[in-house]
Coordinates of C-alpha atoms in Angstrom, one line a residue:
M191 CA -0.4 -22.2 59.2
H192 CA -4.0 -22.3 57.8
I193 CA -4.4 -18.6 58.5
V194 CA -1.2 -17.8 56.5
Q195 CA -2.4 -20.0 53.6
L196 CA -5.7 -18.2 53.7
I197 CA -4.1 -14.8 53.7
L198 CA -1.8 -15.8 50.8
S199 CA -4.8 -17.2 48.8
I200 CA -6.8 -14.0 49.4
I201 CA -3.8 -11.9 48.2
Y202 CA -3.3 -14.0 45.1
L203 CA -7.0 -14.0 44.2
S204 CA -7.1 -10.2 44.7
V205 CA -4.1 -9.8 42.4
A206 CA -5.5 -12.2 39.8
F207 CA -8.9 -10.4 40.0
F208 CA -7.4 -6.9 39.4
T209 CA -5.1 -8.3 36.7
I210 CA -8.1 -9.6 34.9
V211 CA -9.9 -6.3 35.3
A212 CA -6.8 -4.6 33.8
I213 CA -6.8 -6.9 30.9
I214 CA -10.5 -6.2 30.2
H215 CA -10.0 -2.5 30.6
D216 CA -7.2 -2.5 28.1
R217 CA -9.8 -3.0 25.3
R218 CA -7.6 -5.1 23.1
D219 CA -8.7 -7.8 20.7
P220 CA -11.4 -9.9 22.5
V221 CA -9.7 -13.2 21.5
K222 CA -6.5 -12.0 23.0
T223 CA -8.3 -10.8 26.1
L224 CA -10.0 -14.2 26.6
A225 CA -6.7 -16.0 26.0
W226 CA -5.0 -14.1 28.8
I227 CA -7.9 -14.6 31.2
L228 CA -7.7 -18.3 30.4
V229 CA -3.9 -18.4 31.1
I230 CA -4.4 -16.7 34.5
C231 CA -7.2 -19.0 35.5
L232 CA -5.4 -22.2 34.4
I233 CA -1.9 -21.4 35.6
P234 CA -2.1 -20.1 39.2
I235 CA 0.6 -17.5 40.0
G236 CA 2.5 -18.3 36.8
G237 CA -0.3 -16.8 34.7
V238 CA -0.1 -13.5 36.5
I239 CA 3.7 -13.5 36.2
L240 CA 3.5 -14.3 32.5
Y241 CA 1.1 -11.5 31.9
V242 CA 3.2 -9.0 33.8
A243 CA 6.3 -10.1 31.7
V244 CA 4.9 -10.2 28.2
G245 CA 1.2 -9.3 28.2
R246 CA 0.9 -5.7 29.2
N247 CA 0.1 -3.3 26.4
H248 CA 2.5 -0.3 26.2
R249 CA 2.2 0.1 22.5
K250 CA 2.0 3.9 22.4
E251 CA 3.1 4.8 25.8
K252 CA 6.4 5.8 27.5
L253 CA 8.7 3.2 25.9
F254 CA 8.5 4.4 22.3
N255 CA 7.6 8.1 22.3
R256 CA 11.0 9.3 21.2
K257 CA 11.0 7.2 18.0
E258 CA 7.5 8.3 17.0
I259 CA 8.3 12.0 17.2
V260 CA 11.4 11.6 15.0
D261 CA 9.6 9.6 12.4
L262 CA 6.9 12.2 12.0
Q263 CA 9.3 15.1 11.9
Q264 CA 11.5 13.7 9.2
I265 CA 9.1 12.3 6.6
D266 CA 5.7 13.9 7.0
G267 CA 6.4 16.6 4.5
L268 CA 7.6 14.3 1.7
C269 CA 4.7 11.9 2.2
N270 CA 2.2 14.8 1.9
T271 CA 3.9 15.8 -1.4
Q272 CA 3.6 12.3 -2.7
L273 CA -0.1 12.1 -1.8
Q274 CA -0.6 15.3 -3.9
Y275 CA 1.3 13.6 -6.7
L276 CA -0.9 10.5 -6.6
G277 CA -4.0 12.7 -6.5
G278 CA -2.9 14.5 -9.7
P279 CA -3.7 13.8 -13.3
E280 CA -3.5 10.0 -14.2
S281 CA -1.2 10.8 -17.1
L282 CA 1.6 12.0 -14.8
V283 CA 1.6 8.7 -12.8
A284 CA 3.6 5.7 -13.9
D285 CA 1.6 2.7 -14.9
E286 CA 3.0 0.5 -12.1
V287 CA 2.1 3.2 -9.6
A288 CA -1.4 3.9 -11.1
R289 CA -2.3 0.2 -10.8
N290 CA -1.6 0.3 -7.1
K291 CA -2.5 3.9 -6.3
S292 CA -5.0 3.2 -3.5
F293 CA -2.6 0.7 -1.9
I294 CA 0.3 3.1 -2.0
T295 CA -1.9 5.9 -0.6
L296 CA -2.8 3.6 2.3
L297 CA 0.8 3.2 3.2
L298 CA 1.6 6.9 2.8
N299 CA -1.2 7.6 5.3
N300 CA -0.8 4.8 7.8
N301 CA 2.9 4.3 7.8
K302 CA 4.5 7.5 6.3
S303 CA 6.1 5.1 3.9
M304 CA 7.7 7.0 1.0
L305 CA 7.1 5.8 -2.5
T306 CA 10.5 5.3 -4.2
L307 CA 10.5 4.9 -8.0
H308 CA 14.1 4.1 -9.2
N309 CA 15.5 1.0 -7.7
K310 CA 17.5 -2.1 -8.6
V311 CA 16.6 -5.3 -6.8
E312 CA 18.4 -8.7 -6.6
I313 CA 16.6 -11.6 -5.1
L314 CA 18.9 -13.7 -2.9
N315 CA 17.5 -17.1 -2.6
N316 CA 19.5 -18.6 0.3
G317 CA 21.9 -17.8 3.1
E318 CA 25.0 -18.5 1.0
A319 CA 24.1 -16.0 -1.7
T320 CA 23.0 -13.5 0.9
F321 CA 26.2 -13.5 2.9
E322 CA 28.3 -13.6 -0.2
A323 CA 26.6 -10.4 -1.5
L324 CA 26.6 -8.8 2.0
F325 CA 30.3 -9.4 2.6
E326 CA 31.2 -8.1 -0.9
A327 CA 29.3 -4.9 -0.1
I328 CA 31.0 -4.5 3.3
R329 CA 34.5 -5.0 1.7
G330 CA 33.7 -2.1 -0.7
A331 CA 32.4 0.2 2.0
Q332 CA 34.0 3.7 2.1
E333 CA 31.9 5.8 4.5
S334 CA 29.5 3.8 6.7
I335 CA 28.2 0.3 7.5
H336 CA 24.9 0.1 9.4
L337 CA 23.6 -3.3 10.5
E338 CA 20.4 -4.2 12.4
Y339 CA 19.5 -7.8 13.2
Y340 CA 17.2 -9.7 15.5
I341 CA 19.8 -12.6 15.8
I342 CA 23.5 -12.2 15.8
E343 CA 25.5 -15.3 16.9
Y344 CA 29.3 -15.5 17.2
D345 CA 29.6 -18.7 15.2
E346 CA 31.5 -19.2 12.0
I347 CA 29.4 -16.8 9.9
G348 CA 29.1 -14.3 12.7
S349 CA 32.9 -14.3 13.4
Q350 CA 33.5 -13.8 9.6
L351 CA 31.2 -10.8 9.7
C352 CA 32.8 -9.4 12.9
R353 CA 36.3 -9.7 11.4
L354 CA 35.2 -7.8 8.3
L355 CA 33.6 -5.1 10.4
A356 CA 36.7 -4.7 12.5
E357 CA 38.9 -4.4 9.4
K358 CA 36.6 -1.6 8.0
A359 CA 36.5 0.2 11.3
A360 CA 40.3 0.1 11.4
A361 CA 40.3 1.7 7.9
G362 CA 38.1 4.6 9.1
V363 CA 34.7 3.4 8.1
E364 CA 31.9 4.2 10.5
V365 CA 30.4 0.9 11.7
R366 CA 27.2 0.8 13.7
V367 CA 25.3 -2.4 14.8
I368 CA 22.0 -2.9 16.5
Y369 CA 21.2 -6.3 17.9
D370 CA 18.1 -7.5 19.8
D371 CA 18.7 -8.5 23.4
V372 CA 16.3 -11.4 23.3
G373 CA 17.0 -12.7 19.8
S374 CA 20.8 -12.4 20.3
W375 CA 20.9 -13.9 23.7
K376 CA 23.9 -16.1 22.7
L377 CA 26.0 -13.1 21.9
K378 CA 28.3 -12.9 25.0
Y379 CA 29.2 -9.6 26.6
Q380 CA 32.9 -10.4 26.2
C381 CA 32.4 -10.5 22.4
I382 CA 30.4 -7.2 22.4
K383 CA 33.2 -5.6 24.5
R384 CA 35.8 -6.8 22.1
L385 CA 33.9 -5.4 19.1
R386 CA 33.6 -2.0 20.8
K387 CA 37.4 -2.0 21.4
Q388 CA 37.8 -2.6 17.7
G389 CA 35.9 0.6 16.9
I390 CA 32.5 -0.9 16.2
D391 CA 29.7 1.1 17.8
I392 CA 27.3 -1.8 18.8
R393 CA 24.1 -1.1 20.7
C394 CA 21.5 -3.4 22.3
F395 CA 17.9 -2.9 21.5
M396 CA 15.9 -2.6 24.7
P397 CA 18.0 -4.7 27.1
V398 CA 16.1 -7.0 29.4
F399 CA 17.7 -7.4 32.8
F400 CA 14.8 -9.2 34.5
P401 CA 12.7 -10.9 31.9
W402 CA 10.0 -12.0 34.3
L403 CA 9.6 -8.5 35.7
S404 CA 9.8 -6.5 32.4
S405 CA 7.2 -6.1 29.7
K406 CA 10.1 -5.1 27.4
V407 CA 10.7 -8.8 26.7
N408 CA 7.5 -8.8 24.6
Y409 CA 8.5 -6.0 22.2
R410 CA 11.4 -7.2 20.1
N411 CA 13.3 -5.8 17.1
H412 CA 12.7 -8.5 14.5
R413 CA 14.1 -6.4 11.7
K414 CA 17.0 -7.5 9.4
I415 CA 18.6 -4.5 7.8
A416 CA 22.0 -3.7 6.3
I417 CA 22.9 -0.4 4.7
I418 CA 26.3 0.1 3.1
D419 CA 27.4 3.8 2.4
G420 CA 23.7 4.7 2.1
K421 CA 23.8 3.1 -1.4
I422 CA 23.3 -0.6 -1.0
G423 CA 20.6 -2.1 1.3
F424 CA 19.7 -5.6 2.4
T425 CA 16.6 -6.9 4.0
G426 CA 14.5 -10.1 4.2
G427 CA 14.3 -13.1 6.5
I428 CA 18.0 -13.9 7.1
N429 CA 19.7 -13.3 10.4
V430 CA 23.4 -13.7 11.3
A431 CA 23.9 -17.3 12.3
D432 CA 25.3 -20.5 10.7
R433 CA 22.0 -22.2 10.3
Y434 CA 20.9 -19.7 7.7
V435 CA 23.8 -21.0 5.6
K436 CA 24.4 -24.6 6.7
G437 CA 20.9 -25.5 7.8
T438 CA 20.2 -27.6 10.9
K439 CA 20.2 -31.3 11.8
R440 CA 16.7 -31.5 10.3
G441 CA 17.8 -30.4 6.9
P442 CA 18.7 -27.3 4.7
W443 CA 17.5 -23.8 5.4
R444 CA 15.5 -22.1 2.7
D445 CA 15.1 -18.3 2.9
T446 CA 14.6 -15.2 0.9
H447 CA 16.5 -11.9 1.1
L448 CA 16.9 -8.8 -1.1
R449 CA 19.9 -6.7 -2.2
I450 CA 18.6 -3.2 -3.1
E451 CA 20.1 -0.2 -4.8
G452 CA 18.4 3.1 -5.4
D453 CA 15.9 5.4 -3.8
A454 CA 14.6 2.8 -1.4
V455 CA 17.9 2.6 0.4
T456 CA 17.3 6.1 1.7
S457 CA 14.1 4.8 3.3
M458 CA 16.0 2.0 4.9
Q459 CA 18.6 4.4 6.1
L460 CA 16.0 6.6 7.7
L461 CA 14.5 3.5 9.4
F462 CA 17.9 2.5 10.8
A463 CA 18.4 6.2 11.9
T464 CA 15.2 6.2 13.9
D465 CA 16.2 2.9 15.6
W466 CA 19.7 4.2 16.2
Y467 CA 18.2 7.4 17.7
F468 CA 16.3 5.1 20.1
V469 CA 19.2 2.9 21.2
S470 CA 21.8 5.6 21.3
D471 CA 20.0 8.2 23.4
K472 CA 19.0 10.6 20.7
Q473 CA 21.9 10.5 18.3
W474 CA 20.3 11.5 15.0
L475 CA 22.1 10.4 11.9
N476 CA 21.3 13.5 9.7
H477 CA 24.6 14.1 7.9
P478 CA 24.2 14.2 4.1
K479 CA 26.9 11.6 3.7
Y480 CA 24.4 9.0 5.0
Y481 CA 21.9 9.9 2.2
P482 CA 23.8 10.1 -1.0
M483 CA 22.0 10.8 -4.3
P484 CA 21.1 7.5 -5.9
S485 CA 22.5 6.7 -9.4
V486 CA 19.9 4.1 -10.3
T487 CA 17.7 5.2 -13.2
N488 CA 15.5 2.2 -14.1
L489 CA 11.8 2.3 -12.9
S490 CA 11.0 -0.2 -10.1
P491 CA 8.6 1.3 -7.6
M492 CA 8.9 0.2 -4.0
Q493 CA 7.9 1.2 -0.5
I494 CA 9.8 0.2 2.6
I495 CA 7.2 -0.2 5.3
H496 CA 7.8 -0.8 9.0
S497 CA 5.6 -1.6 11.9
G498 CA 5.9 -2.0 15.7
P499 CA 4.7 -0.8 19.0
D500 CA 5.7 2.8 18.1
S501 CA 3.2 2.9 15.2
D502 CA -0.3 4.2 15.3
W503 CA -1.4 1.5 12.9
A504 CA -0.6 -2.2 12.3
S505 CA 0.8 -1.1 8.9
I506 CA 2.2 -4.5 7.7
M507 CA -0.9 -6.3 8.7
Q508 CA -3.1 -3.7 6.9
S509 CA -0.9 -3.9 3.8
Y510 CA -1.4 -7.7 3.7
F511 CA -5.1 -7.3 4.3
A512 CA -5.4 -4.8 1.5
A513 CA -3.3 -6.8 -0.9
I514 CA -5.3 -10.0 -0.3
N515 CA -8.6 -8.1 -0.7
T516 CA -7.6 -6.3 -3.9
A517 CA -6.2 -9.5 -5.7
R518 CA -7.8 -10.2 -9.0
K519 CA -6.3 -13.6 -9.9
S520 CA -3.8 -15.1 -7.4
I521 CA -2.4 -14.9 -3.9
Y522 CA 0.8 -16.8 -3.2
V523 CA 2.1 -16.9 0.4
T524 CA 5.2 -18.4 2.1
T525 CA 5.5 -18.0 5.8
P526 CA 7.3 -20.1 8.5
Y527 CA 4.8 -19.2 11.2
F528 CA 1.2 -19.0 10.3
L529 CA -0.9 -17.6 13.2
P530 CA -3.1 -15.0 11.5
N531 CA -5.6 -12.7 13.1
Q532 CA -9.3 -13.0 12.2
A533 CA -9.0 -10.3 9.5
I534 CA -6.2 -12.0 7.5
L535 CA -7.8 -15.5 8.0
T536 CA -11.2 -14.3 6.7
A537 CA -9.6 -12.4 3.8
L538 CA -7.7 -15.5 2.6
K539 CA -10.9 -17.6 2.8
V540 CA -13.1 -15.0 1.1
A541 CA -10.5 -14.6 -1.7
S542 CA -10.4 -18.4 -2.3
L543 CA -14.2 -18.7 -2.2
S544 CA -14.4 -15.8 -4.7
G545 CA -12.4 -17.8 -7.2
K546 CA -8.9 -16.6 -6.7
D547 CA -6.0 -19.0 -6.8
V548 CA -4.7 -19.0 -3.2
R549 CA -1.7 -21.0 -2.3
I550 CA 0.2 -21.1 1.0
I551 CA 3.5 -22.9 1.7
L552 CA 4.2 -23.8 5.3
P553 CA 7.1 -25.7 6.8
S554 CA 6.7 -29.4 7.5
Y555 CA 8.3 -28.8 11.0
S556 CA 9.0 -25.9 13.3
D557 CA 11.5 -24.8 15.9
S558 CA 8.6 -24.4 18.3
K559 CA 6.2 -27.2 19.1
I560 CA 3.3 -25.0 20.3
T561 CA 3.6 -22.8 17.2
Y562 CA 3.8 -25.9 15.0
W563 CA 0.5 -27.2 16.3
A564 CA -1.2 -23.8 16.4
S565 CA -0.3 -23.1 12.8
R566 CA -1.8 -26.4 11.7
S567 CA -5.0 -25.6 13.5
Y568 CA -5.9 -23.2 10.6
V569 CA -5.3 -25.7 7.9
G570 CA -8.7 -27.5 8.0
E571 CA -10.9 -24.4 7.6
L572 CA -8.6 -23.0 4.8
L573 CA -8.9 -26.3 2.9
E574 CA -12.7 -26.1 3.3
A575 CA -12.6 -22.7 1.7
G576 CA -10.6 -24.0 -1.3
V577 CA -7.2 -22.7 -0.3
N578 CA -4.3 -24.8 -1.5
I579 CA -2.0 -25.7 1.4
Y580 CA 1.5 -27.2 0.9
F581 CA 4.1 -28.4 3.5
Y582 CA 7.7 -27.8 2.5
K583 CA 9.6 -31.0 2.7
E584 CA 13.3 -30.2 1.9
G585 CA 14.4 -28.6 5.2
F586 CA 13.0 -25.5 6.9
N587 CA 11.4 -22.8 4.7
H588 CA 11.9 -19.5 6.6
S589 CA 10.9 -17.2 3.7
K590 CA 8.4 -14.5 4.3
L591 CA 6.8 -13.5 1.0
I592 CA 3.5 -12.6 -0.7
I593 CA 2.9 -12.4 -4.4
I594 CA -0.3 -10.9 -5.7
D595 CA -1.5 -11.4 -9.3
G596 CA 2.1 -11.9 -10.5
E597 CA 2.5 -8.1 -10.4
F598 CA 3.0 -7.0 -6.8
C599 CA 5.1 -8.7 -4.1
S600 CA 6.4 -8.4 -0.6
V601 CA 9.6 -9.7 1.1
G602 CA 10.7 -8.9 4.6
S603 CA 11.0 -9.9 8.2
A604 CA 7.4 -10.2 9.1
N605 CA 5.7 -13.5 9.5
L606 CA 1.9 -14.0 9.0
D607 CA 1.3 -14.1 12.7
I608 CA -0.1 -11.9 15.5
R609 CA 3.3 -11.2 17.0
S610 CA 4.7 -9.7 13.8
F611 CA 1.5 -7.8 13.3
E612 CA 1.2 -6.3 16.8
D613 CA 4.3 -6.7 19.0
N614 CA 7.5 -6.9 17.0
F615 CA 9.4 -4.2 15.2
E616 CA 9.3 -5.4 11.6
V617 CA 10.3 -4.2 8.1
T618 CA 9.1 -5.3 4.7
A619 CA 9.8 -4.2 1.1
L620 CA 6.7 -3.9 -1.1
M621 CA 7.6 -4.0 -4.8
Y622 CA 5.3 -2.8 -7.6
D623 CA 7.4 -4.4 -10.3
P624 CA 6.0 -7.3 -12.4
A625 CA 9.5 -8.4 -13.3
I626 CA 10.4 -8.9 -9.7
A627 CA 7.1 -10.6 -9.0
E628 CA 7.6 -12.9 -11.9
E629 CA 11.1 -13.9 -10.6
L630 CA 9.7 -14.5 -7.1
T631 CA 6.8 -16.5 -8.6
R632 CA 9.3 -18.8 -10.4
Y633 CA 11.1 -19.4 -7.0
F634 CA 7.7 -20.0 -5.4
M635 CA 6.8 -22.6 -8.0
E636 CA 10.1 -24.3 -7.4
D637 CA 9.3 -24.5 -3.7
L638 CA 6.0 -26.0 -4.6
E639 CA 7.8 -28.9 -6.3
R640 CA 9.7 -29.5 -3.0
S641 CA 6.4 -29.5 -1.1
E642 CA 3.6 -31.9 -0.4
E643 CA 0.1 -30.7 -1.2
I644 CA -2.3 -31.3 1.6
T645 CA -5.8 -32.5 0.5
R646 CA -8.9 -32.5 2.6
E647 CA -8.9 -36.3 2.6
M648 CA -5.3 -36.4 3.9
W649 CA -6.1 -33.8 6.6
E650 CA -9.2 -35.6 7.8
A651 CA -7.3 -38.9 8.1
R652 CA -4.7 -37.5 10.5
P653 CA -4.6 -38.9 14.0
N654 CA -7.3 -37.6 16.4
L655 CA -4.5 -36.8 18.9
H656 CA -3.0 -34.3 16.4
G657 CA -6.4 -32.5 16.2
L658 CA -6.4 -32.2 20.0
Y659 CA -2.8 -30.7 20.0
E660 CA -3.9 -28.2 17.4
S661 CA -7.1 -27.2 19.3
I662 CA -5.2 -26.7 22.6
S663 CA -2.4 -24.8 20.9
R664 CA -4.8 -22.5 19.1
L665 CA -6.2 -21.3 22.3
F666 CA -2.9 -19.7 23.0
S667 CA -2.2 -18.5 19.5
P668 CA -3.0 -14.8 20.3
L669 CA -0.2 -14.9 22.9
L670 CA 2.5 -16.7 20.8

């Protein structure tokens, strides 16, 4: 018996040793490397299993090669043309573009994100307004409906959506849906089968059959996209579930979404097309009917940027970093999950210490305890740097937005956390329109009125036990 135990111990120690060697050899962020080594040392057997399931780094390897090739083939040429345009005479460049030329150039280079000039944007300030606008657009669909969501639940709001989609499919409209296998785990196969029988082409993004044996579980499609007839697009923080409209037992649900018309919808359609290519075994949506000529004429420059394990660069993180560093006056941030990497954390502190008005709204509670405590572990050092921190009190604030100098703003699916920066497939709309930034700022100020400002004195007076929870949780923040 002792010999068997000895052999098993030797086998485990060997596996743990070579796992740690593999982690070190991966040459990722040192903080993340040390966090994984800590997990393996503190959680025998379980730590190795956890690393195999969610820790291995396949960012630019076999899983995502097909998507990257399609992305580059389709939009490289147009991005190069736009780079030439930005490098031309200043008089030929619109003022809104000229002010943000270096920023736009960054995203053309690192993300192949086309600059679109003529757009119309409506800010949807809650789930009720979002689904009212989405359902209205779906009812008016003539050619195609393309939906892509991290979470789809077959509850009241989900069943309403599915009935509408079935009606449009019966009327001859092409309906395609992508759902994430992990985020939409409540969506039963019987429901999916019924939708397919009703003419809805619904596909799962990277199905996970054995979560503890597959690294796919770590790379999830967190995007929220809807495109109707290639003319109307929706994106932001809202998934398909009742809580985004009705709230939870803890209170109302606050969120931000966008309804977009114009050139940017073509960018959204291309992004959906690349994701569809991936989930449908190389079905490329290249028919001109999916990319109609926009009729919007007013100037509202925008870039739709995406990031994920198929990208060479952490484009959304780099865009946030550049935005914070180029701010002249103010930086306003709302995020439900605040687990920044060192670059973003340092940029926020330096901006505040340099005299910029930096304000961050965080929720007063979270749907994840460890994320809740880990997020709060950053509050003290931000307060020391002069950053203004607010805890939203009237329910859960799930908005993901950044406003810079009242002129530039960002709304999308990405949180200010390492998972959104490195592991998830995300999408964000970057808008270079002072009118939109002004409207978002007004909503941000209204949220401040519903929030409690946290002072250094209040923070230092919190229970010592809370500080312990925060410190322990922060050790694992690179893995959350």
